[in-house]
Amino acid sequence: MSDVRLTILGCSGSVPGPGKAASGYLVEAEGFLLGLDLGNGTLAELQHRHDPFDLGALVLSHLHPDHCSDFGALTVWRRYHPNPPFDVSEHKLPVYAPKNAPERLAKAYAPNDAELAETDLSDVFAFHVLNGPTRIGPFEVQAILVDHPTEAFGVRISHGGRTLAYTGDTGPCDSLDELARGADVLLAEATWTDAPERPAGVHLSGKQAGTLARRGDVGRVLLTHVAPWTDRVAILDEAMAEFPGARLVEQGATYEI
Ligand SMILES: [Zn+2]
Ligand SMILES: [Zn+2]
């Protein structure tokens, strides 16, 4: 049995849905909790199973709101919780994110310019630029630039011979093949149904996610980031036509990698 586990904190694509959080995941091994995106509503789901102080590190694939909106809430949690289990200023949470994250996230948090001048969030977070290979806790993490309207990364997360590949948000691009190749589990965004008028460089269809899984010869494909206005069954049917074992993830579910 694998000792790497993926838990879905939220999987609603582009915006939260009714009772459904936007994108956020936990990847767990050796008792280490790696957060992977922290979209709207995911901090609530996280609290069903863990103390947010249990996070060992956080990766943000990109800085669209549906992937990082709850960062402000996590900031409040770490700054103002009345009974933190450790000295937060001495145990800053490592955050791996696109290079403009410290400035961008501080601006999203501070209500005015005066507070912004004294609020760079480095009192409770330790920011690292996400790009290329890095070790995070027990995981080898490879961040690969993908094709999206803002700087965005897919990530391969490996431990003990098992690999999870996560597309983040992306349109079809060559780097996705490098990302997916041979992964035990491909967590693939599938935002919309396949149609010729879809704009390039934004998202994958169910068909494109399934095709990526087949080309990459992955073990399993889990579909995520289906938008609330999209027909989930149509997305799944498209993906299964290309990769018969394709599944849609569910909020709160845990998967062995
Ligand atoms: Zn998104
Ligand atoms: Zn996005």
CSV table of C-alpha atoms and ligand atoms in Angstrom, one decimal:
chain,number,residue,atom,x,y,z
A,1,MET,CA,0.0,0.0,0.0
A,2,SER,CA,1.2,3.5,-0.8
A,3,ASP,CA,2.1,5.8,2.0
A,4,VAL,CA,1.3,8.9,0.0
A,5,ARG,CA,-2.2,10.2,0.3
A,6,LEU,CA,-4.1,12.9,-1.5
A,7,THR,CA,-7.1,14.6,0.1
A,8,ILE,CA,-9.4,16.9,-1.7
A,9,LEU,CA,-10.2,20.1,0.3
A,10,GLY,CA,-12.0,21.6,-2.7
A,11,CYS,CA,-12.3,20.9,-6.4
A,12,SER,CA,-14.9,23.4,-7.8
A,13,GLY,CA,-13.4,24.9,-10.9
A,14,SER,CA,-12.8,28.7,-11.3
A,15,VAL,CA,-15.3,29.6,-8.5
A,16,PRO,CA,-16.7,27.9,-5.5
A,17,GLY,CA,-20.0,26.0,-6.0
A,18,PRO,CA,-23.0,25.5,-3.6
A,19,GLY,CA,-21.4,24.1,-0.5
A,20,LYS,CA,-18.3,23.4,-2.6
A,21,ALA,CA,-14.8,24.9,-2.1
A,22,ALA,CA,-12.6,26.0,-4.9
A,23,SER,CA,-9.2,24.3,-5.6
A,24,GLY,CA,-7.2,23.0,-2.7
A,25,TYR,CA,-5.5,19.7,-1.8
A,26,LEU,CA,-3.4,18.0,0.9
A,27,VAL,CA,-0.6,15.6,0.0
A,28,GLU,CA,0.5,13.6,3.0
A,29,ALA,CA,3.5,11.2,3.7
A,30,GLU,CA,5.5,10.3,6.8
A,31,GLY,CA,3.1,12.5,8.8
A,32,PHE,CA,4.0,15.6,6.8
A,33,LEU,CA,1.2,17.7,5.4
A,34,LEU,CA,1.8,19.5,2.2
A,35,GLY,CA,-0.9,22.0,1.2
A,36,LEU,CA,-1.4,22.4,-2.6
A,37,ASP,CA,-3.4,25.5,-3.5
A,38,LEU,CA,-5.8,27.2,-1.0
A,39,GLY,CA,-8.8,28.4,-2.9
A,40,ASN,CA,-12.1,29.8,-1.5
A,41,GLY,CA,-13.5,27.6,1.3
A,42,THR,CA,-10.6,25.2,1.6
A,43,LEU,CA,-9.5,26.4,5.0
A,44,ALA,CA,-13.0,25.4,6.3
A,45,GLU,CA,-12.6,21.9,4.8
A,46,LEU,CA,-9.1,21.6,6.2
A,47,GLN,CA,-10.4,22.2,9.7
A,48,HIS,CA,-12.7,19.1,9.4
A,49,ARG,CA,-9.6,16.9,9.6
A,50,HIS,CA,-6.6,19.0,10.8
A,51,ASP,CA,-5.5,22.0,12.7
A,52,PRO,CA,-4.2,24.5,10.1
A,53,PHE,CA,-1.1,24.7,12.2
A,54,ASP,CA,-0.4,21.1,11.2
A,55,LEU,CA,0.5,22.2,7.6
A,56,GLY,CA,4.2,21.6,7.0
A,57,ALA,CA,4.4,23.7,3.8
A,58,LEU,CA,2.2,25.2,1.2
A,59,VAL,CA,2.5,25.2,-2.6
A,60,LEU,CA,0.5,27.7,-4.7
A,61,SER,CA,0.4,26.7,-8.4
A,62,HIS,CA,-0.6,30.2,-9.4
A,63,LEU,CA,-2.3,33.3,-8.0
A,64,HIS,CA,-5.8,33.2,-9.4
A,65,PRO,CA,-8.3,33.7,-6.6
A,66,ASP,CA,-9.8,30.2,-6.8
A,67,HIS,CA,-6.4,28.8,-5.9
A,68,CYS,CA,-5.2,31.2,-3.2
A,69,SER,CA,-8.2,33.2,-1.8
A,70,ASP,CA,-8.0,31.5,1.7
A,71,PHE,CA,-4.3,32.6,2.1
A,72,GLY,CA,-5.6,35.7,3.8
A,73,ALA,CA,-7.6,33.6,6.2
A,74,LEU,CA,-4.6,31.4,6.9
A,75,THR,CA,-2.6,34.6,7.6
A,76,VAL,CA,-5.2,35.6,10.3
A,77,TRP,CA,-5.1,32.1,11.7
A,78,ARG,CA,-1.4,32.2,12.1
A,79,ARG,CA,-1.2,35.8,13.4
A,80,TYR,CA,-4.2,35.9,15.8
A,81,HIS,CA,-5.0,32.4,17.0
A,82,PRO,CA,-5.0,32.8,20.8
A,83,ASN,CA,-3.4,29.5,21.5
A,84,PRO,CA,-0.8,28.6,18.8
A,85,PRO,CA,1.0,25.3,19.5
A,86,PHE,CA,4.4,26.9,18.8
A,87,ASP,CA,6.0,30.3,18.4
A,88,VAL,CA,4.7,31.2,15.0
A,89,SER,CA,7.5,33.8,14.4
A,90,GLU,CA,10.1,31.1,14.8
A,91,HIS,CA,8.2,28.4,12.8
A,92,LYS,CA,7.2,30.3,9.7
A,93,LEU,CA,5.2,28.3,7.2
A,94,PRO,CA,7.3,27.7,4.1
A,95,VAL,CA,5.2,28.9,1.0
A,96,TYR,CA,6.4,27.9,-2.5
A,97,ALA,CA,4.6,30.2,-5.0
A,98,PRO,CA,5.2,32.3,-8.2
A,99,LYS,CA,7.8,35.0,-7.6
A,100,ASN,CA,5.4,37.9,-7.2
A,101,ALA,CA,3.4,36.1,-4.5
A,102,PRO,CA,4.7,38.0,-1.4
A,103,GLU,CA,3.7,41.4,-2.9
A,104,ARG,CA,0.5,40.1,-4.4
A,105,LEU,CA,-0.7,38.3,-1.3
A,106,ALA,CA,0.2,41.2,0.9
A,107,LYS,CA,-1.8,43.5,-1.2
A,108,ALA,CA,-4.8,41.2,-1.1
A,109,TYR,CA,-4.5,41.1,2.7
A,110,ALA,CA,-3.8,44.8,3.7
A,111,PRO,CA,-6.9,47.1,3.7
A,112,ASN,CA,-4.9,50.2,2.9
A,113,ASP,CA,-1.5,51.5,1.8
A,114,ALA,CA,-0.4,52.4,5.4
A,115,GLU,CA,-0.9,48.8,6.6
A,116,LEU,CA,0.7,47.5,3.4
A,117,ALA,CA,3.9,49.3,4.3
A,118,GLU,CA,4.2,47.2,7.5
A,119,THR,CA,2.5,44.0,6.3
A,120,ASP,CA,4.6,41.9,4.0
A,121,LEU,CA,3.4,38.7,5.7
A,122,SER,CA,7.0,37.5,6.4
A,123,ASP,CA,6.2,37.5,10.1
A,124,VAL,CA,4.3,34.2,9.7
A,125,PHE,CA,5.4,32.9,6.3
A,126,ALA,CA,8.7,32.1,4.6
A,127,PHE,CA,8.3,32.6,0.9
A,128,HIS,CA,10.2,30.6,-1.7
A,129,VAL,CA,10.0,31.0,-5.5
A,130,LEU,CA,8.3,28.0,-7.1
A,131,ASN,CA,10.2,26.8,-10.2
A,132,GLY,CA,12.1,23.6,-11.1
A,133,PRO,CA,13.0,20.9,-8.6
A,134,THR,CA,13.0,21.3,-4.8
A,135,ARG,CA,12.7,19.2,-1.7
A,136,ILE,CA,9.7,20.0,0.5
A,137,GLY,CA,9.5,17.9,3.7
A,138,PRO,CA,9.7,14.2,2.6
A,139,PHE,CA,8.7,15.1,-1.0
A,140,GLU,CA,10.7,15.7,-4.2
A,141,VAL,CA,8.7,18.4,-6.0
A,142,GLN,CA,9.2,19.4,-9.6
A,143,ALA,CA,7.4,22.6,-10.7
A,144,ILE,CA,6.9,22.9,-14.4
A,145,LEU,CA,5.6,26.0,-16.2
A,146,VAL,CA,2.3,25.5,-17.9
A,147,ASP,CA,0.1,27.6,-20.2
A,148,HIS,CA,-2.3,29.9,-18.4
A,149,PRO,CA,-3.1,33.6,-18.5
A,150,THR,CA,-0.8,34.2,-15.5
A,151,GLU,CA,2.4,32.5,-14.5
A,152,ALA,CA,1.2,29.0,-13.5
A,153,PHE,CA,2.9,25.7,-12.7
A,154,GLY,CA,2.0,22.1,-12.7
A,155,VAL,CA,3.8,20.0,-10.1
A,156,ARG,CA,5.1,16.5,-9.8
A,157,ILE,CA,5.3,15.4,-6.2
A,158,SER,CA,7.2,12.2,-5.5
A,159,HIS,CA,7.9,10.1,-2.4
A,160,GLY,CA,9.0,6.5,-1.9
A,161,GLY,CA,8.8,5.6,-5.6
A,162,ARG,CA,5.2,7.1,-6.0
A,163,THR,CA,4.4,10.2,-8.0
A,164,LEU,CA,1.4,12.5,-8.1
A,165,ALA,CA,1.3,14.9,-11.0
A,166,TYR,CA,-1.0,17.9,-10.7
A,167,THR,CA,-1.7,20.1,-13.8
A,168,GLY,CA,-2.8,23.2,-11.9
A,169,ASP,CA,-4.7,25.3,-14.4
A,170,THR,CA,-3.5,25.1,-17.9
A,171,GLY,CA,-4.4,24.8,-21.6
A,172,PRO,CA,-2.9,22.0,-23.6
A,173,CYS,CA,0.9,22.5,-23.9
A,174,ASP,CA,4.0,20.4,-24.5
A,175,SER,CA,5.2,20.7,-20.9
A,176,LEU,CA,2.1,18.8,-19.8
A,177,ASP,CA,3.6,15.6,-21.3
A,178,GLU,CA,6.7,16.0,-19.2
A,179,LEU,CA,4.5,16.6,-16.2
A,180,ALA,CA,2.3,13.6,-16.6
A,181,ARG,CA,4.8,11.0,-17.9
A,182,GLY,CA,4.5,7.8,-15.9
A,183,ALA,CA,2.8,9.3,-12.9
A,184,ASP,CA,1.0,6.9,-10.6
A,185,VAL,CA,-1.8,9.5,-10.3
A,186,LEU,CA,-2.5,12.4,-12.6
A,187,LEU,CA,-4.7,15.0,-10.9
A,188,ALA,CA,-5.9,16.8,-14.1
A,189,GLU,CA,-8.0,19.9,-14.4
A,190,ALA,CA,-11.0,19.5,-16.7
A,191,THR,CA,-12.8,22.8,-16.7
A,192,TRP,CA,-15.0,22.6,-19.7
A,193,THR,CA,-16.3,20.3,-22.4
A,194,ASP,CA,-14.4,19.9,-25.6
A,195,ALA,CA,-15.3,22.4,-28.3
A,196,PRO,CA,-13.4,24.1,-31.1
A,197,GLU,CA,-14.2,27.7,-29.9
A,198,ARG,CA,-12.4,27.2,-26.5
A,199,PRO,CA,-9.6,29.9,-26.2
A,200,ALA,CA,-6.0,28.6,-26.2
A,201,GLY,CA,-3.8,28.7,-23.1
A,202,VAL,CA,-6.5,28.7,-20.4
A,203,HIS,CA,-8.0,25.3,-19.5
A,204,LEU,CA,-8.3,21.6,-20.5
A,205,SER,CA,-11.5,19.8,-21.6
A,206,GLY,CA,-12.4,16.4,-20.3
A,207,LYS,CA,-11.2,15.0,-23.6
A,208,GLN,CA,-7.9,16.7,-23.3
A,209,ALA,CA,-7.4,15.6,-19.8
A,210,GLY,CA,-8.1,12.0,-20.8
A,211,THR,CA,-5.8,12.2,-23.8
A,212,LEU,CA,-3.0,13.6,-21.6
A,213,ALA,CA,-3.4,10.6,-19.2
A,214,ARG,CA,-3.3,8.1,-22.1
A,215,ARG,CA,-0.2,9.7,-23.7
A,216,GLY,CA,1.5,9.9,-20.4
A,217,ASP,CA,0.8,6.2,-19.6
A,218,VAL,CA,-0.3,7.2,-16.1
A,219,GLY,CA,-1.7,4.8,-13.5
A,220,ARG,CA,-4.9,6.7,-12.8
A,221,VAL,CA,-6.4,10.0,-13.7
A,222,LEU,CA,-8.5,12.0,-11.3
A,223,LEU,CA,-10.4,14.9,-12.8
A,224,THR,CA,-10.8,18.2,-10.9
A,225,HIS,CA,-11.6,21.9,-11.4
A,226,VAL,CA,-14.9,21.2,-13.1
A,227,ALA,CA,-16.7,24.6,-13.1
A,228,PRO,CA,-20.2,24.7,-11.3
A,229,TRP,CA,-21.8,25.7,-14.6
A,230,THR,CA,-20.3,22.7,-16.5
A,231,ASP,CA,-21.9,19.3,-17.0
A,232,ARG,CA,-19.8,16.9,-14.8
A,233,VAL,CA,-21.1,13.8,-16.5
A,234,ALA,CA,-20.2,15.2,-19.9
A,235,ILE,CA,-16.7,15.9,-18.7
A,236,LEU,CA,-16.3,12.4,-17.3
A,237,ASP,CA,-17.7,10.8,-20.5
A,238,GLU,CA,-15.2,12.7,-22.6
A,239,ALA,CA,-12.2,11.7,-20.4
A,240,MET,CA,-13.4,8.0,-20.1
A,241,ALA,CA,-13.5,7.8,-23.9
A,242,GLU,CA,-9.8,8.4,-23.9
A,243,PHE,CA,-8.8,6.8,-20.6
A,244,PRO,CA,-11.5,4.4,-19.3
A,245,GLY,CA,-10.5,4.5,-15.6
A,246,ALA,CA,-10.9,8.3,-15.3
A,247,ARG,CA,-12.7,9.5,-12.2
A,248,LEU,CA,-14.1,12.8,-10.9
A,249,VAL,CA,-12.7,13.7,-7.5
A,250,GLU,CA,-15.0,14.6,-4.6
A,251,GLN,CA,-14.5,17.2,-1.9
A,252,GLY,CA,-13.4,15.4,1.4
A,253,ALA,CA,-12.3,12.3,-0.4
A,254,THR,CA,-8.8,10.7,0.1
A,255,TYR,CA,-6.9,8.8,-2.5
A,256,GLU,CA,-3.9,6.5,-2.2
A,257,ILE,CA,-1.1,7.6,-4.6
B,1,ZN,ZN,-8.6,27.7,-11.3
B,2,ZN,ZN,-6.3,29.9,-13.0
